[in-house]
Tab-separated table of N, CA and C in Angstrom:
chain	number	residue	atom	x	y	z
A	1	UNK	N	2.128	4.935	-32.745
A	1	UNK	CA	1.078	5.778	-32.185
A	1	UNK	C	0.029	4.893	-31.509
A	2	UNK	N	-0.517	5.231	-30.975
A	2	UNK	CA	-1.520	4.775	-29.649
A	2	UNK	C	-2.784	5.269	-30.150
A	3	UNK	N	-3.729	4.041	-29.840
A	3	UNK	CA	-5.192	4.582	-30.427
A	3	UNK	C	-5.928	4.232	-29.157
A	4	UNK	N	-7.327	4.762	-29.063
A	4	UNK	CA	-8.060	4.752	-27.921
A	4	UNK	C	-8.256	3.195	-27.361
A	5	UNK	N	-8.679	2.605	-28.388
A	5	UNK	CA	-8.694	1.122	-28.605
A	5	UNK	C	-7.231	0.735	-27.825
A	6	UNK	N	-6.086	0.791	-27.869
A	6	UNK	CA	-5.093	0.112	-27.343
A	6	UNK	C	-4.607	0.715	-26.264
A	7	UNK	N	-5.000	1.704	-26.122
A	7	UNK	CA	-5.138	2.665	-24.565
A	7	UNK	C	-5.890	2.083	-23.323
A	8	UNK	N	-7.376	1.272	-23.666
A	8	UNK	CA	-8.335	1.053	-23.317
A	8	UNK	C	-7.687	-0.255	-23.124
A	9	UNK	N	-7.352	-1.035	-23.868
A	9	UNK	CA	-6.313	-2.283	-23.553
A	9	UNK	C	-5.302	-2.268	-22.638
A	10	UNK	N	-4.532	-0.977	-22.359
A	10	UNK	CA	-3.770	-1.121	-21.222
A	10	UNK	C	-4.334	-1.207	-20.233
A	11	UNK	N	-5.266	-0.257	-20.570
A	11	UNK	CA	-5.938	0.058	-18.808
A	11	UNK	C	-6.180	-1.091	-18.413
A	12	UNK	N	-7.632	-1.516	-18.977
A	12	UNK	CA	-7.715	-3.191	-18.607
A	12	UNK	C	-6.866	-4.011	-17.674
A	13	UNK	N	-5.093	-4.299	-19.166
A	13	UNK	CA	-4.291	-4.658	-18.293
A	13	UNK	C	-3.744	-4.453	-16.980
A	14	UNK	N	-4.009	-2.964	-16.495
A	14	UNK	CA	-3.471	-2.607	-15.510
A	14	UNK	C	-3.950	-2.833	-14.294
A	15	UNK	N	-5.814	-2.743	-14.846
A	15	UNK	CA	-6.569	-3.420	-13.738
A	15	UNK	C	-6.661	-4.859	-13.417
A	16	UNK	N	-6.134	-5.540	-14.627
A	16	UNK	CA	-6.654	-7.240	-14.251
A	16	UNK	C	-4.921	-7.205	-13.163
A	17	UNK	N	-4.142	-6.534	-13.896
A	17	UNK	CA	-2.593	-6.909	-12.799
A	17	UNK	C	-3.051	-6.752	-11.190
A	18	UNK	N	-3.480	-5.518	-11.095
A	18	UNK	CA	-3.407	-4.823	-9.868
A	18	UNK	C	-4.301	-5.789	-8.880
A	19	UNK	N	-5.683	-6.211	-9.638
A	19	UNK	CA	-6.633	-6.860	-8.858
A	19	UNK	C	-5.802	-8.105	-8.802
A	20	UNK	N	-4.406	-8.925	-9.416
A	20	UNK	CA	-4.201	-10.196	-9.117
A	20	UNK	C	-2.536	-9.858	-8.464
A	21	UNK	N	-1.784	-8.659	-8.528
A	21	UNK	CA	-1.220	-8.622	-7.300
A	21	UNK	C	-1.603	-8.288	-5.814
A	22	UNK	N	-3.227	-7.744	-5.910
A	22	UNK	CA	-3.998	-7.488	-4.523
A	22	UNK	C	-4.490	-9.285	-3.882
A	23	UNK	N	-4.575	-9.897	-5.007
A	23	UNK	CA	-4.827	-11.129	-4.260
A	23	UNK	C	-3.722	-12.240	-3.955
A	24	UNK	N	-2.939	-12.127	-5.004
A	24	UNK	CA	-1.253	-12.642	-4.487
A	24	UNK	C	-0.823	-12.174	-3.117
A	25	UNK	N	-0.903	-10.483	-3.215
A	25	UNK	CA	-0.247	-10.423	-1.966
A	25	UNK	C	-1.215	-11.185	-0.312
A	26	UNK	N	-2.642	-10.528	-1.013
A	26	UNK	CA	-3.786	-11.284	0.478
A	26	UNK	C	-3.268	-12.857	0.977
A	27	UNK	N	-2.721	-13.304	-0.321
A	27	UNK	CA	-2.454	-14.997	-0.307
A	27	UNK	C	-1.581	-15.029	1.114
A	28	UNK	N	-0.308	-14.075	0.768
A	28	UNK	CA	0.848	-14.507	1.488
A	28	UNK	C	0.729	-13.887	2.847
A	29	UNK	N	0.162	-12.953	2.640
A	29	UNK	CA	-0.646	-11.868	4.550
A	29	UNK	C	-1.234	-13.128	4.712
A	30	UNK	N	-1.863	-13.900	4.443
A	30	UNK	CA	-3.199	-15.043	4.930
A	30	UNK	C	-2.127	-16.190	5.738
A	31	UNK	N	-1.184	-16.271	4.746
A	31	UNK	CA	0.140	-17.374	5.280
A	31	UNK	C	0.656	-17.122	6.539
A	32	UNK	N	1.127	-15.873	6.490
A	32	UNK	CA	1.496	-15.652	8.021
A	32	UNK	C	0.742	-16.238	9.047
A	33	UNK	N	-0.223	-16.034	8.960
A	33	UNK	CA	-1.028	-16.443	10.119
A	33	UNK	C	-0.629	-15.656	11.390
A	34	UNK	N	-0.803	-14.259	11.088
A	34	UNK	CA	-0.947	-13.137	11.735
A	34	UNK	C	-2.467	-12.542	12.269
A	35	UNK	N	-3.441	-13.001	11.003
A	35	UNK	CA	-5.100	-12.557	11.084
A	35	UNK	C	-4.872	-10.917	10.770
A	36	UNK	N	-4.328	-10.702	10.168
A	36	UNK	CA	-4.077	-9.331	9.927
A	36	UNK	C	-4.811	-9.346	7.961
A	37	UNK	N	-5.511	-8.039	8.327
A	37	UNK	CA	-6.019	-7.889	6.737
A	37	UNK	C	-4.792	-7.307	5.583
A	38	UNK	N	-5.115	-7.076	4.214
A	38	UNK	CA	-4.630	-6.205	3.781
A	38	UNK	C	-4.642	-4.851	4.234
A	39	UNK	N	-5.140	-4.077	4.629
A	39	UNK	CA	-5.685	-2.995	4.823
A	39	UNK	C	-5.024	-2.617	6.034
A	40	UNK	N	-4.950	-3.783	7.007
A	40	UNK	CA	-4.477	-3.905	8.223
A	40	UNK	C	-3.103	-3.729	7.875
A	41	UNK	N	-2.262	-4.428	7.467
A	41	UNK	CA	-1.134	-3.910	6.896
A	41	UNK	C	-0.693	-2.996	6.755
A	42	UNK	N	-1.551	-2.634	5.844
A	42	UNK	CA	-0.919	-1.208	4.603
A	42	UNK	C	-1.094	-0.276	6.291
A	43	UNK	N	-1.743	-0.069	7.405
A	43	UNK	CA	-1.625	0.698	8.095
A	43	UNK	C	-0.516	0.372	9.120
A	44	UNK	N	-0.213	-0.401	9.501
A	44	UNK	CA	0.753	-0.974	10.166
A	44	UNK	C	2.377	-0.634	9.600
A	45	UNK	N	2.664	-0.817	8.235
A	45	UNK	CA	3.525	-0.316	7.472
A	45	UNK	C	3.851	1.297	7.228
A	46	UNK	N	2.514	1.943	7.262
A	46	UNK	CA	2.282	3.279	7.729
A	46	UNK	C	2.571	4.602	8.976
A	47	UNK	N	2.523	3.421	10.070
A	47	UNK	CA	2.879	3.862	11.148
A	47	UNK	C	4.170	3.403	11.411
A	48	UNK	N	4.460	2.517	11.140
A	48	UNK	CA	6.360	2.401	10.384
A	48	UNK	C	7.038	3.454	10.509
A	49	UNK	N	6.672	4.383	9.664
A	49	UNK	CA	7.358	5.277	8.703
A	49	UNK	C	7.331	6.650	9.733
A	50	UNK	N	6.782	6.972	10.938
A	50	UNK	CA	6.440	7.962	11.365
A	50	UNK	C	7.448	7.744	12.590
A	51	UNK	N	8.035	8.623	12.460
A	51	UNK	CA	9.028	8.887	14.022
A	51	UNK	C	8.438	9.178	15.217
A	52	UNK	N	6.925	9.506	15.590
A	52	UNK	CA	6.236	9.623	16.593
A	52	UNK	C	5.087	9.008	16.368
A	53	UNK	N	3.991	8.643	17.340
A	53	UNK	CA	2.792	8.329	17.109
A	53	UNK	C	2.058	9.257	16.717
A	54	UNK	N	1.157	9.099	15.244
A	54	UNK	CA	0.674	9.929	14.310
A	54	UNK	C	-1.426	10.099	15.035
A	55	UNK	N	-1.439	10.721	14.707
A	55	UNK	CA	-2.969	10.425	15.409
A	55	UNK	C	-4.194	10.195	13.893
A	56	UNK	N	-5.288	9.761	14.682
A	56	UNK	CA	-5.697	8.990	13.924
A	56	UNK	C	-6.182	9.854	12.447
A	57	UNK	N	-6.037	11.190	12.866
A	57	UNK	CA	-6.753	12.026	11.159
A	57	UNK	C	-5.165	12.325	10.107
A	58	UNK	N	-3.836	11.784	11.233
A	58	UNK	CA	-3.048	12.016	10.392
A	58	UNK	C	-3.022	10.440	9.510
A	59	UNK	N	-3.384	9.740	9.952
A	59	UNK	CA	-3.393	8.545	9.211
A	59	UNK	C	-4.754	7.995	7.841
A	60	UNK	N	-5.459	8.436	8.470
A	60	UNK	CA	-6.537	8.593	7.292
A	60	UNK	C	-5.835	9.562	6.240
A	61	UNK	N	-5.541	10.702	6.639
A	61	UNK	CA	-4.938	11.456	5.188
A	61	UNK	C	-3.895	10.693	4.595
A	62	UNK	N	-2.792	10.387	5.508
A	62	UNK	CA	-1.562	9.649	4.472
A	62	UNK	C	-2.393	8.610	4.116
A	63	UNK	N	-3.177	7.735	4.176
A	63	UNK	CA	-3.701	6.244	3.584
A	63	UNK	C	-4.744	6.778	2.884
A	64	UNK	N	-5.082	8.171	2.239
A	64	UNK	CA	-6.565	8.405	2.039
A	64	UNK	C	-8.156	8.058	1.597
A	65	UNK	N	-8.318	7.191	3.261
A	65	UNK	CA	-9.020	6.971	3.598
A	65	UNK	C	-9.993	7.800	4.533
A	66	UNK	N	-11.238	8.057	4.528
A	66	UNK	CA	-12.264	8.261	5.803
A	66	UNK	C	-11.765	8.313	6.987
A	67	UNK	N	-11.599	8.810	8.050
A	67	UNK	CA	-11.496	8.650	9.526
A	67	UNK	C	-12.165	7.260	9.960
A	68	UNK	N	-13.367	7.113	9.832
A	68	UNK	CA	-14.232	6.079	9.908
A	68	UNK	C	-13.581	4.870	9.630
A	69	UNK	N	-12.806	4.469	8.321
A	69	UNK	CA	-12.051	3.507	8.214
A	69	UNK	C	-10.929	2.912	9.166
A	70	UNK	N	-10.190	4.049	9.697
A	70	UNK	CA	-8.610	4.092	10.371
A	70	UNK	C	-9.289	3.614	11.428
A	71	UNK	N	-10.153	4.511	12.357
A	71	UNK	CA	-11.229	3.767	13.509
A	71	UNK	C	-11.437	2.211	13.398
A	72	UNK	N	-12.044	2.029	12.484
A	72	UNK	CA	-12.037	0.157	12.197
A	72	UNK	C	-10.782	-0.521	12.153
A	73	UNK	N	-9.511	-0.232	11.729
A	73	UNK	CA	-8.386	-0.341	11.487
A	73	UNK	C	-7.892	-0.902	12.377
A	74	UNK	N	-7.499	0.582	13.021
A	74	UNK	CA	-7.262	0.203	14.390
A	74	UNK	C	-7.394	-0.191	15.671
A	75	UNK	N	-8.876	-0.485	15.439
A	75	UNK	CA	-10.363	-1.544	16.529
A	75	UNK	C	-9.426	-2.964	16.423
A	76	UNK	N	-9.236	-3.491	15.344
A	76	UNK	CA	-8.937	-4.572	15.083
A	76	UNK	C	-7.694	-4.742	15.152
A	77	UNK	N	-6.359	-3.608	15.089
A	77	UNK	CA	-5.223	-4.036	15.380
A	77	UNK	C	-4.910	-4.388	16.796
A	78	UNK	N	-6.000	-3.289	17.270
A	78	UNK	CA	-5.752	-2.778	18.565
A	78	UNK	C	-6.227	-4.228	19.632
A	79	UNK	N	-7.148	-4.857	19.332
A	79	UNK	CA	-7.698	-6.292	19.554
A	79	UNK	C	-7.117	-7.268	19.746
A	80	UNK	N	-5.833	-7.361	18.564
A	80	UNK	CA	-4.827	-8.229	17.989
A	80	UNK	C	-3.384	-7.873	18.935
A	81	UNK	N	-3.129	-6.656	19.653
A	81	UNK	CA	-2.383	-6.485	20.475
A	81	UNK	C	-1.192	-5.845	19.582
A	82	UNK	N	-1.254	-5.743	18.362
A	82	UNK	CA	-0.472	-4.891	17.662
A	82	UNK	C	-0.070	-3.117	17.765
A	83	UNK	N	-1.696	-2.786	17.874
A	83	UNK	CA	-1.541	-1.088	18.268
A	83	UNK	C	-1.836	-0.858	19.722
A	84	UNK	N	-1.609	-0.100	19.818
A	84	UNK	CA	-2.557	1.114	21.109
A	84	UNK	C	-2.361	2.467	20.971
A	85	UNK	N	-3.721	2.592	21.628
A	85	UNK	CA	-4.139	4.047	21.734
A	85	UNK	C	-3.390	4.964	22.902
A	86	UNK	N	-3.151	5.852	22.893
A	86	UNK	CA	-2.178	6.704	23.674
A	86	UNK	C	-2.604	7.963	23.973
A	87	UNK	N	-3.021	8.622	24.828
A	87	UNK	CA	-3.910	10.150	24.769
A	87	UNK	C	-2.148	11.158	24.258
A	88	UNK	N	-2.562	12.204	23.801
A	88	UNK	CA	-1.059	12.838	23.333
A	88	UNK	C	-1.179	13.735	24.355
A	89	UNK	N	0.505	13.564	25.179
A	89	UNK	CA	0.813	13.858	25.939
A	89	UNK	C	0.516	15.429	26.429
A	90	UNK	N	0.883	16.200	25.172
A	90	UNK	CA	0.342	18.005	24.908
A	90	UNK	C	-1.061	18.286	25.134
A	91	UNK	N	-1.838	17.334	24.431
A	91	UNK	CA	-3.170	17.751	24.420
A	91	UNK	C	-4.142	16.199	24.624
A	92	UNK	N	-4.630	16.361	25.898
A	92	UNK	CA	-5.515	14.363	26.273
A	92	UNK	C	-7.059	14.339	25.195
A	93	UNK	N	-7.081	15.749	24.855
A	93	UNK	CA	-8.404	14.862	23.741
A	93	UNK	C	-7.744	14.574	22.363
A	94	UNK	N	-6.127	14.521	21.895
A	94	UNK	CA	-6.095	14.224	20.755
A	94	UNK	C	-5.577	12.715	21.483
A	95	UNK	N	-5.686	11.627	20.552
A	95	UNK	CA	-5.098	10.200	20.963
A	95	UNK	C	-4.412	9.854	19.865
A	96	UNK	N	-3.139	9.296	19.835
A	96	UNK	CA	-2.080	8.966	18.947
A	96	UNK	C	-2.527	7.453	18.965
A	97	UNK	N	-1.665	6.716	18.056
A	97	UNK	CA	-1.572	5.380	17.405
A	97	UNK	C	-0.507	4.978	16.956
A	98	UNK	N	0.121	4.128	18.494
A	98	UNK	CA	1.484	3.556	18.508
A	98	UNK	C	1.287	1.924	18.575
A	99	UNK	N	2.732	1.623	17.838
A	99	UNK	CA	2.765	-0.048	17.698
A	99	UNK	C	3.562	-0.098	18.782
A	100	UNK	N	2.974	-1.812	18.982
A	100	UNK	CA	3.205	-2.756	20.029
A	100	UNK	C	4.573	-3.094	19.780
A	101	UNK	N	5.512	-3.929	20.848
A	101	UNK	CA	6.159	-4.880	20.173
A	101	UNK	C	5.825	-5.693	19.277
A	102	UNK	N	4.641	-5.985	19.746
A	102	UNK	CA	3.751	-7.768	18.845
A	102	UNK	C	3.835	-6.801	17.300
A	103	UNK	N	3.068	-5.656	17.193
A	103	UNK	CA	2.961	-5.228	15.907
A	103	UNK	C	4.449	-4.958	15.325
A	104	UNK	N	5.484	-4.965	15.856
A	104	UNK	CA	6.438	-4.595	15.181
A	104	UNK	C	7.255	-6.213	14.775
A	105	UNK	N	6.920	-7.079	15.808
A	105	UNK	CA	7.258	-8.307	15.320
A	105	UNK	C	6.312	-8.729	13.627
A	106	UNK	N	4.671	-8.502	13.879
A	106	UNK	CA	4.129	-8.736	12.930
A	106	UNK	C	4.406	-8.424	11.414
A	107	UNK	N	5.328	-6.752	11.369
A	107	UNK	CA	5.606	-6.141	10.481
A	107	UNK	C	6.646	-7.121	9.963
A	108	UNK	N	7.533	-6.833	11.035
A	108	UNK	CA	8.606	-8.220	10.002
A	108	UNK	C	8.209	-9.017	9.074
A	109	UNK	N	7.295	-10.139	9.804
A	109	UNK	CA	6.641	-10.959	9.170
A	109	UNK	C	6.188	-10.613	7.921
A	110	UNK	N	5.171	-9.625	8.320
A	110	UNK	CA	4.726	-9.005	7.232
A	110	UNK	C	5.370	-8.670	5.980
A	111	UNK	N	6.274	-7.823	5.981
A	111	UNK	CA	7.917	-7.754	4.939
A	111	UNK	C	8.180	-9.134	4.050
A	112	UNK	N	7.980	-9.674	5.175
A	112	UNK	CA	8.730	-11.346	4.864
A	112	UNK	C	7.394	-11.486	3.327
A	113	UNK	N	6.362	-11.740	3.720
A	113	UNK	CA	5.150	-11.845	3.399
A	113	UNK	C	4.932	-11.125	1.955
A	114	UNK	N	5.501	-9.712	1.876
A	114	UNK	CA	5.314	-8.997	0.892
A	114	UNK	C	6.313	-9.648	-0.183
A	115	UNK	N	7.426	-9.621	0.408
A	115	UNK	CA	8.424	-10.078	-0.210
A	115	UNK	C	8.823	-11.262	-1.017
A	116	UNK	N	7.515	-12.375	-0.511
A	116	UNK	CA	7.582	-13.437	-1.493
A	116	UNK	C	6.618	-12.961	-2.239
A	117	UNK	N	5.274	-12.220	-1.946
A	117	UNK	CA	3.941	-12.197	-2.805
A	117	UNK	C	4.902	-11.385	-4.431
A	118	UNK	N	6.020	-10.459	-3.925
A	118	UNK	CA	6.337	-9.871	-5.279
A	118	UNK	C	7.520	-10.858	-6.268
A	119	UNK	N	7.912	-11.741	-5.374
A	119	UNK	CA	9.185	-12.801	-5.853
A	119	UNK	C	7.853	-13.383	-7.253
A	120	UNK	N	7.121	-14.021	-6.681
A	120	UNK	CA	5.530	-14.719	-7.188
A	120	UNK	C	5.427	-14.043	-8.238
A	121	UNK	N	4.977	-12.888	-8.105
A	121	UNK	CA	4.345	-12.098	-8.854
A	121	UNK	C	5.241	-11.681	-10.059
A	122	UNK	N	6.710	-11.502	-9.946
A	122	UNK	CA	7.783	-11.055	-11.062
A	122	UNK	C	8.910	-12.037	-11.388
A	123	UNK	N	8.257	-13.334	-11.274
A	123	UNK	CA	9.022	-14.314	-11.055
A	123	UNK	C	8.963	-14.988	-13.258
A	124	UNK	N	8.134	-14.014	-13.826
A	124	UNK	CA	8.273	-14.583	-15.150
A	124	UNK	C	8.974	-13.166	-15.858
A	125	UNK	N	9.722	-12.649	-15.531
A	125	UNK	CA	10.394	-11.502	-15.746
A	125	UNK	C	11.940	-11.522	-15.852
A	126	UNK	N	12.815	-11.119	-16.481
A	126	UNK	CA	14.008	-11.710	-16.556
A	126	UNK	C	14.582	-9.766	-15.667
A	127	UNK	N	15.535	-9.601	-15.651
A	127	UNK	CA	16.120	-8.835	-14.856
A	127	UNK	C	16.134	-7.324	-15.827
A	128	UNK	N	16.316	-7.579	-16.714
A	128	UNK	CA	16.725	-6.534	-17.740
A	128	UNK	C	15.043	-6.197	-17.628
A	129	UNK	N	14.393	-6.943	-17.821
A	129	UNK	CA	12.526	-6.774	-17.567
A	129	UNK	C	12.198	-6.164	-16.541
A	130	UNK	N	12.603	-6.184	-15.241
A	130	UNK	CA	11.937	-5.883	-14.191
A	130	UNK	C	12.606	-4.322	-14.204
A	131	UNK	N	13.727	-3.928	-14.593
A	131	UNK	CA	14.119	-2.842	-14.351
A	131	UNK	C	13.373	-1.729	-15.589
A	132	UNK	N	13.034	-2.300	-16.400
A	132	UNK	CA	12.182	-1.254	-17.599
A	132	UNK	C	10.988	-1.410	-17.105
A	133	UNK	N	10.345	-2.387	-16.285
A	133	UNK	CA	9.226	-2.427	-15.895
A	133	UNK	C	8.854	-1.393	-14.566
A	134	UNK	N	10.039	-1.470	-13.409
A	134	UNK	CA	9.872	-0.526	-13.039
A	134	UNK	C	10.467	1.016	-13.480
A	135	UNK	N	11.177	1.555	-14.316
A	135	UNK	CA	10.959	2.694	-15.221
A	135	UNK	C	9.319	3.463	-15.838
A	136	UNK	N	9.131	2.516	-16.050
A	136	UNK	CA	8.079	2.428	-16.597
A	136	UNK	C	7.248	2.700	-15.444
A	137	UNK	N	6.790	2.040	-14.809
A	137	UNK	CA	5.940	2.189	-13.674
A	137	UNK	C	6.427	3.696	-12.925
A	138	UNK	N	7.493	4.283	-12.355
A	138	UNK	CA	7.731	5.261	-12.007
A	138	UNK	C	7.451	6.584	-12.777
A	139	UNK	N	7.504	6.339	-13.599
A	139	UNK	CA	6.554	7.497	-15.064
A	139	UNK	C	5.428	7.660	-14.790
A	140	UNK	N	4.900	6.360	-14.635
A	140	UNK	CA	3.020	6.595	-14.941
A	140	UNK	C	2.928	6.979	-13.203
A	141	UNK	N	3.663	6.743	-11.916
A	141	UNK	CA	3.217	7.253	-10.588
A	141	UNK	C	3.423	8.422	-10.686
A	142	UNK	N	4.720	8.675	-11.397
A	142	UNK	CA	4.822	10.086	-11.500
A	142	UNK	C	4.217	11.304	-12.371
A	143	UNK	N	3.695	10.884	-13.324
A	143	UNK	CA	3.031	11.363	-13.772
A	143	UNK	C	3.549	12.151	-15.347
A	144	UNK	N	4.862	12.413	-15.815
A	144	UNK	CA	6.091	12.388	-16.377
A	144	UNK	C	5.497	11.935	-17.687
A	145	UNK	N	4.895	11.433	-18.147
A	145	UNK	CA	4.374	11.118	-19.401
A	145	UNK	C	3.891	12.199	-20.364
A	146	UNK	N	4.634	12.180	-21.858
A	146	UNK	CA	4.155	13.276	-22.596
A	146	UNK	C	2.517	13.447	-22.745
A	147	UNK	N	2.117	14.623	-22.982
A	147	UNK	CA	0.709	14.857	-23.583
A	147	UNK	C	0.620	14.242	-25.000
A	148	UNK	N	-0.687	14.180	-25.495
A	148	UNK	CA	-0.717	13.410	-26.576
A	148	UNK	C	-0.349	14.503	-27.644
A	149	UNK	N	-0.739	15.638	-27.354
A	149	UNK	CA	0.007	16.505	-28.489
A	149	UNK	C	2.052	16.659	-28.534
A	150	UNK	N	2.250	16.618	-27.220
A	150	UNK	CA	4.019	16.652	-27.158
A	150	UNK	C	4.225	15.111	-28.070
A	151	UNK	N	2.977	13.977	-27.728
A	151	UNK	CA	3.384	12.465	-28.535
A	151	UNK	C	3.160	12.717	-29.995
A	152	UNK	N	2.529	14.006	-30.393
A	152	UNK	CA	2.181	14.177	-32.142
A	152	UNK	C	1.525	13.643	-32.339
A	153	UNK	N	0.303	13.074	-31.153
A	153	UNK	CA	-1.089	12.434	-31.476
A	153	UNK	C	-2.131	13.071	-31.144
A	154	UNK	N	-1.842	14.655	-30.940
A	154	UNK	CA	-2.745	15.922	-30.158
A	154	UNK	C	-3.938	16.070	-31.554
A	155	UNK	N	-4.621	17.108	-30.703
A	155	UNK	CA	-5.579	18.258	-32.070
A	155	UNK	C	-4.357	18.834	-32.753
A	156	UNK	N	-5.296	19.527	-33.468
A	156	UNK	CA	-4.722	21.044	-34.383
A	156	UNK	C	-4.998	20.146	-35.790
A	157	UNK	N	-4.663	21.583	-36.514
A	157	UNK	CA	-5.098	21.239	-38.121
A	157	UNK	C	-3.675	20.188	-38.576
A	158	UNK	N	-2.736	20.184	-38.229
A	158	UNK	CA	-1.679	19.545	-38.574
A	158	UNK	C	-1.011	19.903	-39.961
């Protein structure tokens, strides 16, 4: 059984991980020597995933972030020669946000980049580990975890 005390200990853990795979991964984005942020990334990887150019309030919602943010985002990709702005063809006051070649070369990189920061990062993990680890992790994204009463650690008179 689980007490608040060792609950409060995971969390912790979960935050000291997260804040030192956010800086593992910054390490290896920094390596490239792309000048691309984290943040910059995670949007770049974003627009990946979209079979058309997404405009900029569809991208603040999938990353949920501010509008205000994606604007900065893409100031700076757009600088870097990675994005551009595109008026949408249907309607010229909405403007989409399509990658460059350069940004799609960068992504590679980028991949490359992610891909050692997690080698790094799960590199004291034996195989049988990483696969309960991600089990595990897919529970808590998903949300799939009993209540503390289904765990028999609920109220009631008992």
């Amino acid at each position: 059984m689980t007490t608040p005390d060792s609950d409060s200990l995971l969390a912790e853990q979960l935050l000291r991980l997260t804040r030192r795979v956010h800086r593992i991964q910054k390490r290896h984005i920094e390596e490239c020597g792309l000048g691309v942020t984290p943040a910059q990334s995670r949007l770049l990887r974003t627009l990946a995933h979209y079979g058309s150019p997404p405009r900029m309030a569809d991208l603040a919602e999938r990353l949920e972030v501010v509008p205000r943010a994606i604007t900065t985002l893409v100031d700076g990709l757009e600088a870097g020669g990675k994005v551009r702005r595109a008026p949408d063809p249907s309607n010229r006051r909405v403007i989409r946000i399509e990658l460059t070649e350069e940004g799609r070369q960068a992504l590679g990189r980028l991949r490359g980049a992610r891909r050692s920061a997690a080698e790094e990062i799960l590199a004291a993990l034996s195989d049988e580990q990483r696969r309960t680890l991600g089990g595990l992790l897919d529970t808590l994204m998903d949300g799939d975890a009993p209540t503390p009463t289904e765990r028999g650690g609920g109220g009631g008179a008992g």
